[in-house]
């Protein structure tokens, strides 16, 4: 492995160490499912050590690649001082937990992830509890049953609390600089983004992704209105100075603002489409999801894999609840299943 200049036109998932700024590097690490393919870990030089944004998934292959990458930077895993983690999802957090057991580096995570993290460490909690509850509200119990039949990868020992809880908005003091941190709930409740103004970049985690839209409220204890939180968080980062976008999945992109505008447009369109399915008699989130097209390729609901069908229902549910708050639809609940009609 050798240090290379980052090429935003190249295959962003190819293992390596890519220079994206002064003393700043992108290290893509593999993920086990084909959906997202890889996660970017960013390493910033800080004094004689490194600070890492996000950690990757606790897999032997990811650990091996990260170890090689920090060596290329004339450092070692021992020299990694701190993990700043954007959110609690497994692909961002669990390798930090595994490495801390060996090397004792410090892990920092947004405070509003505490509830999900507590549930993840509780052997009595079914791993899909949050998702199953949403599927029930969405009128998709049959998907819930299918999901429950899949053997779970969940292992409580993958999880542990961070060393410190980040309270955003605020600043993160590093040895050689100060970063700003902003609360961006939506993808998860406690998602945060970091801004390194000196390097003119935003570490956006999964809040702003260049090629896909992040799942909304996929967590053990979703917020009441995760999509509304997400849209507010998009507007929040749109109100900050524009910077280069350093996403957790996908290539580095020139403008946070440009992508946020596309995402806001996308959700506007989606809200209108979902409103129409209800006017046409869809009734529930599951009913609406079946009438929509999914992914950038415009796939039908039934062509999606099981997990994507579950996320499609929860995503639709999140949009429906925003339409209710906006007064465009009304909601009634029968046995905890939400039914929607024109307001
Ligand atoms: Zn992710």
Short mmCIF file of N, CA, C and O in Angstrom, two decimals, residues 1-79:
data_model
loop_
_atom_site.label_atom_id
_atom_site.label_comp_id
_atom_site.label_asym_id
_atom_site.label_seq_id
_atom_site.Cartn_x
_atom_site.Cartn_y
_atom_site.Cartn_z
N UNK A 1 0.85 -1.20 0.00
CA UNK A 1 0.00 0.00 0.00
C UNK A 1 0.88 1.25 0.00
O UNK A 1 1.92 1.26 0.65
N UNK A 2 0.47 2.24 -0.78
CA UNK A 2 1.24 3.49 -0.77
C UNK A 2 0.28 4.68 -0.77
O UNK A 2 -0.90 4.53 -1.12
N UNK A 3 0.82 5.82 -0.39
CA UNK A 3 0.00 7.03 -0.33
C UNK A 3 -0.26 7.53 -1.74
O UNK A 3 0.65 7.66 -2.55
N UNK A 4 -1.54 7.82 -2.04
CA UNK A 4 -1.90 8.34 -3.36
C UNK A 4 -2.74 9.61 -3.21
O UNK A 4 -3.40 9.82 -2.19
N UNK A 5 -2.72 10.41 -4.25
CA UNK A 5 -3.63 11.55 -4.31
C UNK A 5 -5.05 11.02 -4.52
O UNK A 5 -5.24 10.09 -5.28
N UNK A 6 -6.00 11.62 -3.86
CA UNK A 6 -7.38 11.17 -4.03
C UNK A 6 -7.87 11.56 -5.43
O UNK A 6 -7.57 12.65 -5.91
N UNK A 7 -8.59 10.65 -6.06
CA UNK A 7 -9.17 10.94 -7.37
C UNK A 7 -10.68 10.75 -7.27
O UNK A 7 -11.17 9.62 -7.26
N UNK A 8 -11.43 11.85 -7.18
CA UNK A 8 -12.89 11.73 -6.99
C UNK A 8 -13.58 11.01 -8.15
O UNK A 8 -14.71 10.55 -7.98
N UNK A 9 -12.91 10.90 -9.30
CA UNK A 9 -13.52 10.19 -10.43
C UNK A 9 -13.24 8.68 -10.37
O UNK A 9 -13.85 7.90 -11.10
N UNK A 10 -12.28 8.28 -9.53
CA UNK A 10 -11.90 6.87 -9.47
C UNK A 10 -12.88 6.05 -8.64
O UNK A 10 -13.91 6.55 -8.20
N UNK A 11 -12.57 4.76 -8.45
CA UNK A 11 -13.40 3.89 -7.62
C UNK A 11 -13.13 4.22 -6.16
O UNK A 11 -12.07 3.89 -5.62
N UNK A 12 -14.10 4.87 -5.52
CA UNK A 12 -13.85 5.36 -4.15
C UNK A 12 -13.67 4.21 -3.15
O UNK A 12 -13.15 4.42 -2.07
N UNK A 13 -14.10 2.98 -3.52
CA UNK A 13 -14.04 1.86 -2.57
C UNK A 13 -12.69 1.14 -2.60
O UNK A 13 -12.44 0.30 -1.74
N UNK A 14 -11.82 1.43 -3.58
CA UNK A 14 -10.56 0.69 -3.73
C UNK A 14 -9.69 0.90 -2.49
O UNK A 14 -9.41 2.04 -2.11
N UNK A 15 -9.25 -0.20 -1.84
CA UNK A 15 -8.45 -0.05 -0.62
C UNK A 15 -7.21 0.80 -0.86
O UNK A 15 -6.60 0.73 -1.92
N UNK A 16 -6.82 1.60 0.12
CA UNK A 16 -5.64 2.43 -0.01
C UNK A 16 -5.67 3.57 0.99
O UNK A 16 -6.53 3.62 1.87
N UNK A 17 -4.69 4.48 0.84
CA UNK A 17 -4.67 5.71 1.63
C UNK A 17 -4.61 6.86 0.65
O UNK A 17 -3.69 6.92 -0.18
N UNK A 18 -5.57 7.75 0.69
CA UNK A 18 -5.69 8.81 -0.30
C UNK A 18 -5.59 10.16 0.39
O UNK A 18 -6.34 10.43 1.34
N UNK A 19 -4.67 10.99 -0.10
CA UNK A 19 -4.52 12.32 0.48
C UNK A 19 -5.65 13.20 -0.02
O UNK A 19 -5.85 13.37 -1.22
N UNK A 20 -6.42 13.80 0.90
CA UNK A 20 -7.53 14.67 0.50
C UNK A 20 -7.32 16.11 0.95
O UNK A 20 -8.15 16.98 0.69
N UNK A 21 -6.22 16.39 1.65
CA UNK A 21 -5.92 17.74 2.11
C UNK A 21 -4.60 17.69 2.85
O UNK A 21 -3.98 16.62 2.94
N UNK A 22 -4.19 18.83 3.40
CA UNK A 22 -2.91 18.89 4.12
C UNK A 22 -3.00 18.04 5.39
O UNK A 22 -3.81 18.34 6.28
N UNK A 23 -2.24 16.96 5.45
CA UNK A 23 -2.26 16.10 6.63
C UNK A 23 -3.61 15.43 6.85
O UNK A 23 -4.00 15.12 7.97
N UNK A 24 -4.33 15.20 5.75
CA UNK A 24 -5.68 14.64 5.86
C UNK A 24 -5.85 13.53 4.82
O UNK A 24 -5.56 13.74 3.64
N UNK A 25 -6.35 12.39 5.25
CA UNK A 25 -6.34 11.20 4.41
C UNK A 25 -7.68 10.47 4.48
O UNK A 25 -8.31 10.42 5.53
N UNK A 26 -8.03 9.86 3.34
CA UNK A 26 -9.25 9.03 3.26
C UNK A 26 -8.83 7.58 3.18
O UNK A 26 -7.96 7.21 2.37
N UNK A 27 -9.41 6.75 4.03
CA UNK A 27 -9.06 5.33 4.09
C UNK A 27 -10.35 4.52 3.96
O UNK A 27 -11.07 4.32 4.94
N UNK A 28 -10.69 4.07 2.74
CA UNK A 28 -11.92 3.27 2.59
C UNK A 28 -11.72 1.86 3.15
O UNK A 28 -10.70 1.23 2.87
N UNK A 29 -12.68 1.41 3.94
CA UNK A 29 -12.60 0.06 4.53
C UNK A 29 -13.81 -0.75 4.09
O UNK A 29 -14.90 -0.19 3.89
N UNK A 30 -13.64 -2.06 3.94
CA UNK A 30 -14.72 -2.89 3.39
C UNK A 30 -15.86 -3.11 4.37
O UNK A 30 -15.68 -3.05 5.59
N UNK A 31 -17.03 -3.39 3.81
CA UNK A 31 -18.22 -3.76 4.58
C UNK A 31 -18.69 -5.12 4.10
O UNK A 31 -18.47 -5.47 2.94
N UNK A 32 -19.35 -5.87 4.97
CA UNK A 32 -19.74 -7.23 4.56
C UNK A 32 -20.89 -7.30 3.56
O UNK A 32 -20.96 -8.23 2.79
N UNK A 33 -21.82 -6.34 3.54
CA UNK A 33 -22.92 -6.45 2.57
C UNK A 33 -22.54 -5.73 1.28
O UNK A 33 -21.72 -4.82 1.30
N UNK A 34 -23.20 -6.09 0.18
CA UNK A 34 -22.85 -5.39 -1.06
C UNK A 34 -23.52 -4.05 -1.19
O UNK A 34 -23.11 -3.22 -1.96
N UNK A 35 -24.58 -3.79 -0.38
CA UNK A 35 -25.32 -2.54 -0.49
C UNK A 35 -24.44 -1.30 -0.51
O UNK A 35 -24.36 -0.59 -1.49
N UNK A 36 -23.77 -1.04 0.59
CA UNK A 36 -22.97 0.19 0.70
C UNK A 36 -21.53 0.00 0.25
O UNK A 36 -20.83 0.96 -0.02
N UNK A 37 -21.03 -1.19 0.23
CA UNK A 37 -19.71 -1.57 -0.29
C UNK A 37 -18.53 -1.14 0.57
O UNK A 37 -17.60 -1.91 0.75
N UNK A 38 -18.48 0.08 1.05
CA UNK A 38 -17.31 0.51 1.84
C UNK A 38 -17.70 1.69 2.70
O UNK A 38 -18.73 2.33 2.50
N UNK A 39 -16.84 1.96 3.68
CA UNK A 39 -17.03 3.14 4.53
C UNK A 39 -15.70 3.88 4.56
O UNK A 39 -14.63 3.27 4.66
N UNK A 40 -15.77 5.20 4.42
CA UNK A 40 -14.56 6.02 4.50
C UNK A 40 -14.24 6.35 5.95
O UNK A 40 -15.08 6.89 6.66
N UNK A 41 -13.00 6.03 6.35
CA UNK A 41 -12.47 6.54 7.61
C UNK A 41 -11.53 7.68 7.22
O UNK A 41 -10.78 7.55 6.24
N UNK A 42 -11.59 8.80 7.91
CA UNK A 42 -10.68 9.91 7.61
C UNK A 42 -9.67 10.03 8.74
O UNK A 42 -10.04 9.96 9.92
N UNK A 43 -8.40 10.18 8.36
CA UNK A 43 -7.33 10.32 9.35
C UNK A 43 -6.73 11.71 9.21
O UNK A 43 -6.37 12.14 8.11
N UNK A 44 -6.65 12.44 10.32
CA UNK A 44 -6.05 13.78 10.32
C UNK A 44 -4.82 13.75 11.21
O UNK A 44 -4.87 13.22 12.34
N UNK A 45 -3.72 14.28 10.69
CA UNK A 45 -2.52 14.39 11.54
C UNK A 45 -2.79 15.41 12.63
O UNK A 45 -3.32 16.49 12.38
N UNK A 46 -2.38 15.05 13.84
CA UNK A 46 -2.56 15.95 14.98
C UNK A 46 -1.33 15.78 15.86
O UNK A 46 -1.21 14.79 16.57
N UNK A 47 -0.39 16.73 15.79
CA UNK A 47 0.88 16.56 16.49
C UNK A 47 1.59 15.35 15.94
O UNK A 47 1.65 15.16 14.72
N UNK A 48 2.08 14.48 16.81
CA UNK A 48 2.78 13.29 16.30
C UNK A 48 1.85 12.08 16.23
O UNK A 48 2.31 10.95 16.07
N UNK A 49 0.56 12.30 16.33
CA UNK A 49 -0.38 11.18 16.24
C UNK A 49 -1.45 11.45 15.20
O UNK A 49 -1.35 12.36 14.37
N UNK A 50 -2.48 10.60 15.23
CA UNK A 50 -3.60 10.73 14.28
C UNK A 50 -4.91 10.79 15.05
O UNK A 50 -5.07 10.14 16.09
N UNK A 51 -5.84 11.56 14.50
CA UNK A 51 -7.22 11.53 14.96
C UNK A 51 -8.04 10.96 13.81
O UNK A 51 -7.87 11.38 12.66
N UNK A 52 -8.91 9.99 14.09
CA UNK A 52 -9.70 9.36 13.04
C UNK A 52 -11.17 9.73 13.18
O UNK A 52 -11.71 9.73 14.30
N UNK A 53 -11.78 10.05 12.05
CA UNK A 53 -13.22 10.28 12.03
C UNK A 53 -13.88 9.00 11.52
O UNK A 53 -13.60 8.57 10.40
N UNK A 54 -14.71 8.40 12.35
CA UNK A 54 -15.34 7.09 12.12
C UNK A 54 -14.26 5.99 12.10
O UNK A 54 -13.06 6.27 11.98
N UNK A 55 -14.72 4.75 12.28
CA UNK A 55 -13.73 3.69 12.49
C UNK A 55 -13.85 2.52 11.54
O UNK A 55 -12.91 1.78 11.34
N UNK A 56 -15.02 2.34 10.94
CA UNK A 56 -15.24 1.11 10.19
C UNK A 56 -15.89 0.04 11.05
O UNK A 56 -16.13 0.23 12.25
N UNK A 57 -16.22 -1.05 10.40
CA UNK A 57 -16.92 -2.20 11.01
C UNK A 57 -15.86 -3.14 11.59
O UNK A 57 -14.83 -3.36 10.93
N UNK A 58 -16.09 -3.68 12.75
CA UNK A 58 -15.12 -4.57 13.40
C UNK A 58 -15.01 -5.90 12.64
O UNK A 58 -15.62 -6.89 13.00
N UNK A 59 -14.24 -5.89 11.56
CA UNK A 59 -13.98 -7.09 10.73
C UNK A 59 -12.47 -7.23 10.65
O UNK A 59 -11.76 -6.23 10.56
N UNK A 60 -11.99 -8.47 10.60
CA UNK A 60 -10.54 -8.71 10.52
C UNK A 60 -9.94 -7.99 9.30
O UNK A 60 -8.87 -7.37 9.39
N UNK A 61 -10.64 -8.05 8.18
CA UNK A 61 -10.11 -7.45 6.95
C UNK A 61 -10.01 -5.92 7.06
O UNK A 61 -9.05 -5.32 6.57
N UNK A 62 -10.99 -5.32 7.70
CA UNK A 62 -10.98 -3.86 7.86
C UNK A 62 -9.85 -3.44 8.80
O UNK A 62 -9.13 -2.48 8.54
N UNK A 63 -9.68 -4.19 9.86
CA UNK A 63 -8.62 -3.88 10.81
C UNK A 63 -7.25 -3.96 10.14
O UNK A 63 -6.39 -3.10 10.33
N UNK A 64 -7.07 -5.02 9.35
CA UNK A 64 -5.81 -5.23 8.64
C UNK A 64 -5.51 -4.05 7.71
O UNK A 64 -4.40 -3.51 7.68
N UNK A 65 -6.51 -3.63 6.94
CA UNK A 65 -6.32 -2.51 6.00
C UNK A 65 -6.05 -1.20 6.74
O UNK A 65 -5.21 -0.40 6.30
N UNK A 66 -6.71 -1.01 7.86
CA UNK A 66 -6.48 0.22 8.62
C UNK A 66 -5.06 0.24 9.20
O UNK A 66 -4.37 1.26 9.18
N UNK A 67 -4.62 -0.92 9.65
CA UNK A 67 -3.27 -1.02 10.21
C UNK A 67 -2.22 -0.69 9.14
O UNK A 67 -1.28 0.07 9.37
N UNK A 68 -2.42 -1.28 7.93
CA UNK A 68 -1.50 -0.97 6.82
C UNK A 68 -1.54 0.51 6.48
O UNK A 68 -0.51 1.14 6.22
N UNK A 69 -2.73 1.08 6.48
CA UNK A 69 -2.89 2.48 6.08
C UNK A 69 -2.16 3.42 7.04
O UNK A 69 -1.46 4.34 6.62
N UNK A 70 -2.32 3.20 8.33
CA UNK A 70 -1.64 4.11 9.27
C UNK A 70 -0.12 3.92 9.20
O UNK A 70 0.63 4.87 9.42
N UNK A 71 0.33 2.73 8.83
CA UNK A 71 1.77 2.51 8.63
C UNK A 71 2.29 3.36 7.48
O UNK A 71 3.36 3.95 7.56
N UNK A 72 1.50 3.41 6.39
CA UNK A 72 1.87 4.24 5.25
C UNK A 72 2.03 5.70 5.69
O UNK A 72 2.83 6.46 5.15
N UNK A 73 1.29 6.09 6.72
CA UNK A 73 1.36 7.46 7.23
C UNK A 73 2.42 7.58 8.32
O UNK A 73 2.40 8.52 9.12
N UNK A 74 3.37 6.61 8.38
CA UNK A 74 4.44 6.60 9.38
C UNK A 74 3.91 6.64 10.80
O UNK A 74 4.48 7.30 11.67
N UNK A 75 2.82 5.94 10.99
CA UNK A 75 2.22 5.90 12.31
C UNK A 75 1.89 4.44 12.61
O UNK A 75 2.24 3.55 11.83
N UNK A 76 1.26 4.17 13.73
CA UNK A 76 0.80 2.82 14.04
C UNK A 76 -0.54 2.96 14.73
O UNK A 76 -0.93 4.06 15.12
N UNK A 77 -1.23 1.83 14.91
CA UNK A 77 -2.53 1.91 15.59
C UNK A 77 -2.36 2.49 17.00
O UNK A 77 -3.25 3.17 17.51
N UNK A 78 -1.19 2.24 17.58
CA UNK A 78 -0.83 2.82 18.88
C UNK A 78 -0.83 4.34 18.85
O UNK A 78 -1.06 4.99 19.87
N UNK A 79 -0.54 4.90 17.69
CA UNK A 79 -0.45 6.36 17.55
C UNK A 79 -1.78 7.02 17.20
O UNK A 79 -1.84 8.23 17.02
#
